[in-house]
Amino acid sequence: MAEVSAPDDRTVIFALGNVNNKELPTILAELPVLPKHYWTSENRDFSQTTLNAPLGSGPYKIKLVDAPRKIVLERDPNYWGKDLPVNRGKYNFDLITYDYFRDPIVLLQAFFAGQLDVQVENVAKSWATSYNTAPVKDG
């Protein structure tokens, strides 16, 4: 990029320096716009990591962060887009919990014990060797 400017409160202009990069406009369009008033209030430092919930406008808000074990999201009843036709049938859960496991073996055992609703498996060797167990055979 050659230059970035904001001529008014609702416009951001990106001047591209390299016209040969056809993917750059798409990458720029995916960048979130972060409100300055949030980051300059309460002495927040954008360059520092934090576990405080960021400002957002989506259907869920962060309810709990138990680092490094889990994060709990709760549905925002005041979500601005809840009645849009495109969102019909979405965002139906009041709470969503993401449990984090550093050890894939412990993760798999928690899944077998019924502690998790979903286990995404993307290792072929695990499919071949790890699922020949009683919990899987019992359904």
PDB file of C-alpha atoms in Angstrom:
ATOM      1  CA  MET A   1       0.000   0.000   0.000  1.00  0.00           C
ATOM      2  CA  ALA A   2       1.192   3.450  -0.811  1.00  0.00           C
ATOM      3  CA  GLU A   3      -1.174   5.332   1.500  1.00  0.00           C
ATOM      4  CA  VAL A   4      -4.200   4.965   3.776  1.00  0.00           C
ATOM      5  CA  SER A   5      -6.549   7.847   4.525  1.00  0.00           C
ATOM      6  CA  ALA A   6      -9.924   8.437   6.174  1.00  0.00           C
ATOM      7  CA  PRO A   7     -11.623  11.464   4.580  1.00  0.00           C
ATOM      8  CA  ASP A   8     -14.680  11.110   6.846  1.00  0.00           C
ATOM      9  CA  ASP A   9     -16.049   8.953   9.676  1.00  0.00           C
ATOM     10  CA  ARG A  10     -17.378   6.231   7.346  1.00  0.00           C
ATOM     11  CA  THR A  11     -14.769   6.037   4.603  1.00  0.00           C
ATOM     12  CA  VAL A  12     -11.310   4.487   4.382  1.00  0.00           C
ATOM     13  CA  ILE A  13      -9.281   4.879   1.196  1.00  0.00           C
ATOM     14  CA  PHE A  14      -6.405   2.548   0.395  1.00  0.00           C
ATOM     15  CA  ALA A  15      -4.030   3.748  -2.320  1.00  0.00           C
ATOM     16  CA  LEU A  16      -2.327   0.693  -3.778  1.00  0.00           C
ATOM     17  CA  GLY A  17       1.303   1.025  -4.738  1.00  0.00           C
ATOM     18  CA  ASN A  18       1.682  -2.327  -6.487  1.00  0.00           C
ATOM     19  CA  VAL A  19      -0.976  -2.669  -9.191  1.00  0.00           C
ATOM     20  CA  ASN A  20       0.279  -6.152 -10.109  1.00  0.00           C
ATOM     21  CA  ASN A  21      -0.941  -7.720  -6.854  1.00  0.00           C
ATOM     22  CA  LYS A  22      -4.495  -8.768  -7.771  1.00  0.00           C
ATOM     23  CA  GLU A  23      -5.126 -10.317  -4.352  1.00  0.00           C
ATOM     24  CA  LEU A  24      -4.328  -7.194  -2.324  1.00  0.00           C
ATOM     25  CA  PRO A  25      -7.794  -5.551  -2.668  1.00  0.00           C
ATOM     26  CA  THR A  26      -9.424  -8.743  -1.367  1.00  0.00           C
ATOM     27  CA  ILE A  27      -7.016  -8.941   1.568  1.00  0.00           C
ATOM     28  CA  LEU A  28      -7.676  -5.291   2.431  1.00  0.00           C
ATOM     29  CA  ALA A  29     -11.443  -5.831   2.261  1.00  0.00           C
ATOM     30  CA  GLU A  30     -11.141  -8.580   4.890  1.00  0.00           C
ATOM     31  CA  LEU A  31      -9.403  -6.339   7.433  1.00  0.00           C
ATOM     32  CA  PRO A  32     -11.569  -5.330  10.389  1.00  0.00           C
ATOM     33  CA  VAL A  33     -12.066  -1.641  11.069  1.00  0.00           C
ATOM     34  CA  LEU A  34     -11.221  -1.029  14.726  1.00  0.00           C
ATOM     35  CA  PRO A  35     -12.809   1.982  16.419  1.00  0.00           C
ATOM     36  CA  LYS A  36     -10.267   4.490  17.669  1.00  0.00           C
ATOM     37  CA  HIS A  37     -12.488   5.560  20.591  1.00  0.00           C
ATOM     38  CA  TYR A  38     -12.321   2.055  22.061  1.00  0.00           C
ATOM     39  CA  TRP A  39      -8.552   1.690  21.815  1.00  0.00           C
ATOM     40  CA  THR A  40      -7.770   5.161  23.130  1.00  0.00           C
ATOM     41  CA  SER A  41     -10.109   4.915  26.120  1.00  0.00           C
ATOM     42  CA  GLU A  42      -9.142   3.386  29.476  1.00  0.00           C
ATOM     43  CA  ASN A  43      -5.432   3.397  28.556  1.00  0.00           C
ATOM     44  CA  ARG A  44      -5.659   0.380  26.241  1.00  0.00           C
ATOM     45  CA  ASP A  45      -2.439  -0.380  24.416  1.00  0.00           C
ATOM     46  CA  PHE A  46      -3.022  -1.928  20.982  1.00  0.00           C
ATOM     47  CA  SER A  47       0.535  -3.288  20.910  1.00  0.00           C
ATOM     48  CA  GLN A  48       0.041  -5.359  24.086  1.00  0.00           C
ATOM     49  CA  THR A  49      -1.762  -8.667  24.449  1.00  0.00           C
ATOM     50  CA  THR A  50      -4.758  -8.842  26.742  1.00  0.00           C
ATOM     51  CA  LEU A  51      -7.418 -11.251  27.941  1.00  0.00           C
ATOM     52  CA  ASN A  52     -10.032  -8.499  28.121  1.00  0.00           C
ATOM     53  CA  ALA A  53     -12.948  -9.005  25.765  1.00  0.00           C
ATOM     54  CA  PRO A  54     -12.569  -6.876  22.645  1.00  0.00           C
ATOM     55  CA  LEU A  55     -15.266  -4.612  21.309  1.00  0.00           C
ATOM     56  CA  GLY A  56     -17.493  -6.458  18.882  1.00  0.00           C
ATOM     57  CA  SER A  57     -20.858  -6.311  17.149  1.00  0.00           C
ATOM     58  CA  GLY A  58     -21.530  -9.995  16.480  1.00  0.00           C
ATOM     59  CA  PRO A  59     -24.172 -12.382  17.788  1.00  0.00           C
ATOM     60  CA  TYR A  60     -22.029 -13.572  20.704  1.00  0.00           C
ATOM     61  CA  LYS A  61     -20.101 -11.867  23.486  1.00  0.00           C
ATOM     62  CA  ILE A  62     -17.274 -13.313  25.522  1.00  0.00           C
ATOM     63  CA  LYS A  63     -18.658 -14.355  28.895  1.00  0.00           C
ATOM     64  CA  LEU A  64     -15.632 -16.085  30.407  1.00  0.00           C
ATOM     65  CA  VAL A  65     -11.970 -16.587  29.600  1.00  0.00           C
ATOM     66  CA  ASP A  66     -10.239 -19.267  31.625  1.00  0.00           C
ATOM     67  CA  ALA A  67      -6.822 -19.188  29.972  1.00  0.00           C
ATOM     68  CA  PRO A  68      -5.506 -21.534  28.761  1.00  0.00           C
ATOM     69  CA  ARG A  69      -8.385 -23.935  29.397  1.00  0.00           C
ATOM     70  CA  LYS A  70     -11.532 -22.526  27.822  1.00  0.00           C
ATOM     71  CA  ILE A  71     -13.522 -19.602  26.515  1.00  0.00           C
ATOM     72  CA  VAL A  72     -17.284 -19.252  26.915  1.00  0.00           C
ATOM     73  CA  LEU A  73     -19.424 -17.194  24.546  1.00  0.00           C
ATOM     74  CA  GLU A  74     -22.974 -16.105  25.312  1.00  0.00           C
ATOM     75  CA  ARG A  75     -25.592 -15.051  22.803  1.00  0.00           C
ATOM     76  CA  ASP A  76     -26.254 -11.317  22.763  1.00  0.00           C
ATOM     77  CA  PRO A  77     -30.027 -10.739  22.940  1.00  0.00           C
ATOM     78  CA  ASN A  78     -29.441  -7.234  21.579  1.00  0.00           C
ATOM     79  CA  TYR A  79     -27.502  -8.385  18.496  1.00  0.00           C
ATOM     80  CA  TRP A  80     -28.380  -5.899  15.777  1.00  0.00           C
ATOM     81  CA  GLY A  81     -28.693  -8.555  13.063  1.00  0.00           C
ATOM     82  CA  LYS A  82     -30.769 -11.160  14.907  1.00  0.00           C
ATOM     83  CA  ASP A  83     -33.929 -10.537  12.853  1.00  0.00           C
ATOM     84  CA  LEU A  84     -32.307 -10.320   9.423  1.00  0.00           C
ATOM     85  CA  PRO A  85     -33.550 -13.004   7.021  1.00  0.00           C
ATOM     86  CA  VAL A  86     -29.958 -14.069   6.287  1.00  0.00           C
ATOM     87  CA  ASN A  87     -29.533 -15.011   9.958  1.00  0.00           C
ATOM     88  CA  ARG A  88     -32.688 -17.114  10.241  1.00  0.00           C
ATOM     89  CA  GLY A  89     -31.742 -20.472  11.734  1.00  0.00           C
ATOM     90  CA  LYS A  90     -28.330 -19.268  12.932  1.00  0.00           C
ATOM     91  CA  TYR A  91     -26.965 -18.362  16.349  1.00  0.00           C
ATOM     92  CA  ASN A  92     -29.417 -20.613  18.216  1.00  0.00           C
ATOM     93  CA  PHE A  93     -27.229 -21.520  21.183  1.00  0.00           C
ATOM     94  CA  ASP A  94     -27.315 -19.402  24.336  1.00  0.00           C
ATOM     95  CA  LEU A  95     -23.837 -20.559  25.391  1.00  0.00           C
ATOM     96  CA  ILE A  96     -20.912 -21.912  23.392  1.00  0.00           C
ATOM     97  CA  THR A  97     -17.881 -23.283  25.226  1.00  0.00           C
ATOM     98  CA  TYR A  98     -14.565 -23.909  23.523  1.00  0.00           C
ATOM     99  CA  ASP A  99     -12.382 -26.201  25.629  1.00  0.00           C
ATOM    100  CA  TYR A 100      -8.700 -26.155  24.792  1.00  0.00           C
ATOM    101  CA  PHE A 101      -6.480 -29.214  25.170  1.00  0.00           C
ATOM    102  CA  ARG A 102      -2.740 -29.048  24.656  1.00  0.00           C
ATOM    103  CA  ASP A 103      -2.441 -32.813  24.497  1.00  0.00           C
ATOM    104  CA  PRO A 104      -4.317 -34.525  21.637  1.00  0.00           C
ATOM    105  CA  ILE A 105      -4.465 -37.796  23.587  1.00  0.00           C
ATOM    106  CA  VAL A 106      -6.201 -36.104  26.520  1.00  0.00           C
ATOM    107  CA  LEU A 107      -8.536 -34.397  24.037  1.00  0.00           C
ATOM    108  CA  LEU A 108      -9.505 -37.727  22.504  1.00  0.00           C
ATOM    109  CA  GLN A 109     -10.075 -39.295  25.927  1.00  0.00           C
ATOM    110  CA  ALA A 110     -12.326 -36.370  26.917  1.00  0.00           C
ATOM    111  CA  PHE A 111     -14.303 -36.945  23.721  1.00  0.00           C
ATOM    112  CA  PHE A 112     -14.640 -40.665  24.438  1.00  0.00           C
ATOM    113  CA  ALA A 113     -15.783 -39.842  27.989  1.00  0.00           C
ATOM    114  CA  GLY A 114     -18.602 -37.672  26.633  1.00  0.00           C
ATOM    115  CA  GLN A 115     -17.107 -34.400  27.823  1.00  0.00           C
ATOM    116  CA  LEU A 116     -17.164 -32.892  24.308  1.00  0.00           C
ATOM    117  CA  ASP A 117     -19.906 -32.651  21.702  1.00  0.00           C
ATOM    118  CA  VAL A 118     -17.604 -32.423  18.678  1.00  0.00           C
ATOM    119  CA  GLN A 119     -14.165 -33.810  17.878  1.00  0.00           C
ATOM    120  CA  VAL A 120     -12.598 -32.747  14.594  1.00  0.00           C
ATOM    121  CA  GLU A 121     -10.158 -35.404  13.452  1.00  0.00           C
ATOM    122  CA  ASN A 122      -7.780 -34.557  10.624  1.00  0.00           C
ATOM    123  CA  VAL A 123      -5.008 -37.096  11.131  1.00  0.00           C
ATOM    124  CA  ALA A 124      -5.399 -40.239   9.030  1.00  0.00           C
ATOM    125  CA  LYS A 125      -3.270 -42.304  11.413  1.00  0.00           C
ATOM    126  CA  SER A 126      -5.657 -41.448  14.265  1.00  0.00           C
ATOM    127  CA  TRP A 127      -8.623 -42.559  12.208  1.00  0.00           C
ATOM    128  CA  ALA A 128      -6.882 -45.880  11.602  1.00  0.00           C
ATOM    129  CA  THR A 129      -5.583 -46.515  15.107  1.00  0.00           C
ATOM    130  CA  SER A 130      -7.345 -44.428  17.789  1.00  0.00           C
ATOM    131  CA  TYR A 131     -11.032 -45.127  17.258  1.00  0.00           C
ATOM    132  CA  ASN A 132     -11.130 -48.884  17.805  1.00  0.00           C
ATOM    133  CA  THR A 133     -12.374 -48.415  21.380  1.00  0.00           C
ATOM    134  CA  ALA A 134     -15.421 -49.297  23.471  1.00  0.00           C
ATOM    135  CA  PRO A 135     -16.971 -45.790  23.382  1.00  0.00           C
ATOM    136  CA  VAL A 136     -16.959 -45.846  19.586  1.00  0.00           C
ATOM    137  CA  LYS A 137     -18.220 -49.431  19.362  1.00  0.00           C
ATOM    138  CA  ASP A 138     -20.996 -48.593  21.837  1.00  0.00           C
ATOM    139  CA  GLY A 139     -22.126 -45.672  19.699  1.00  0.00           C
TER     140      GLY A 139
END
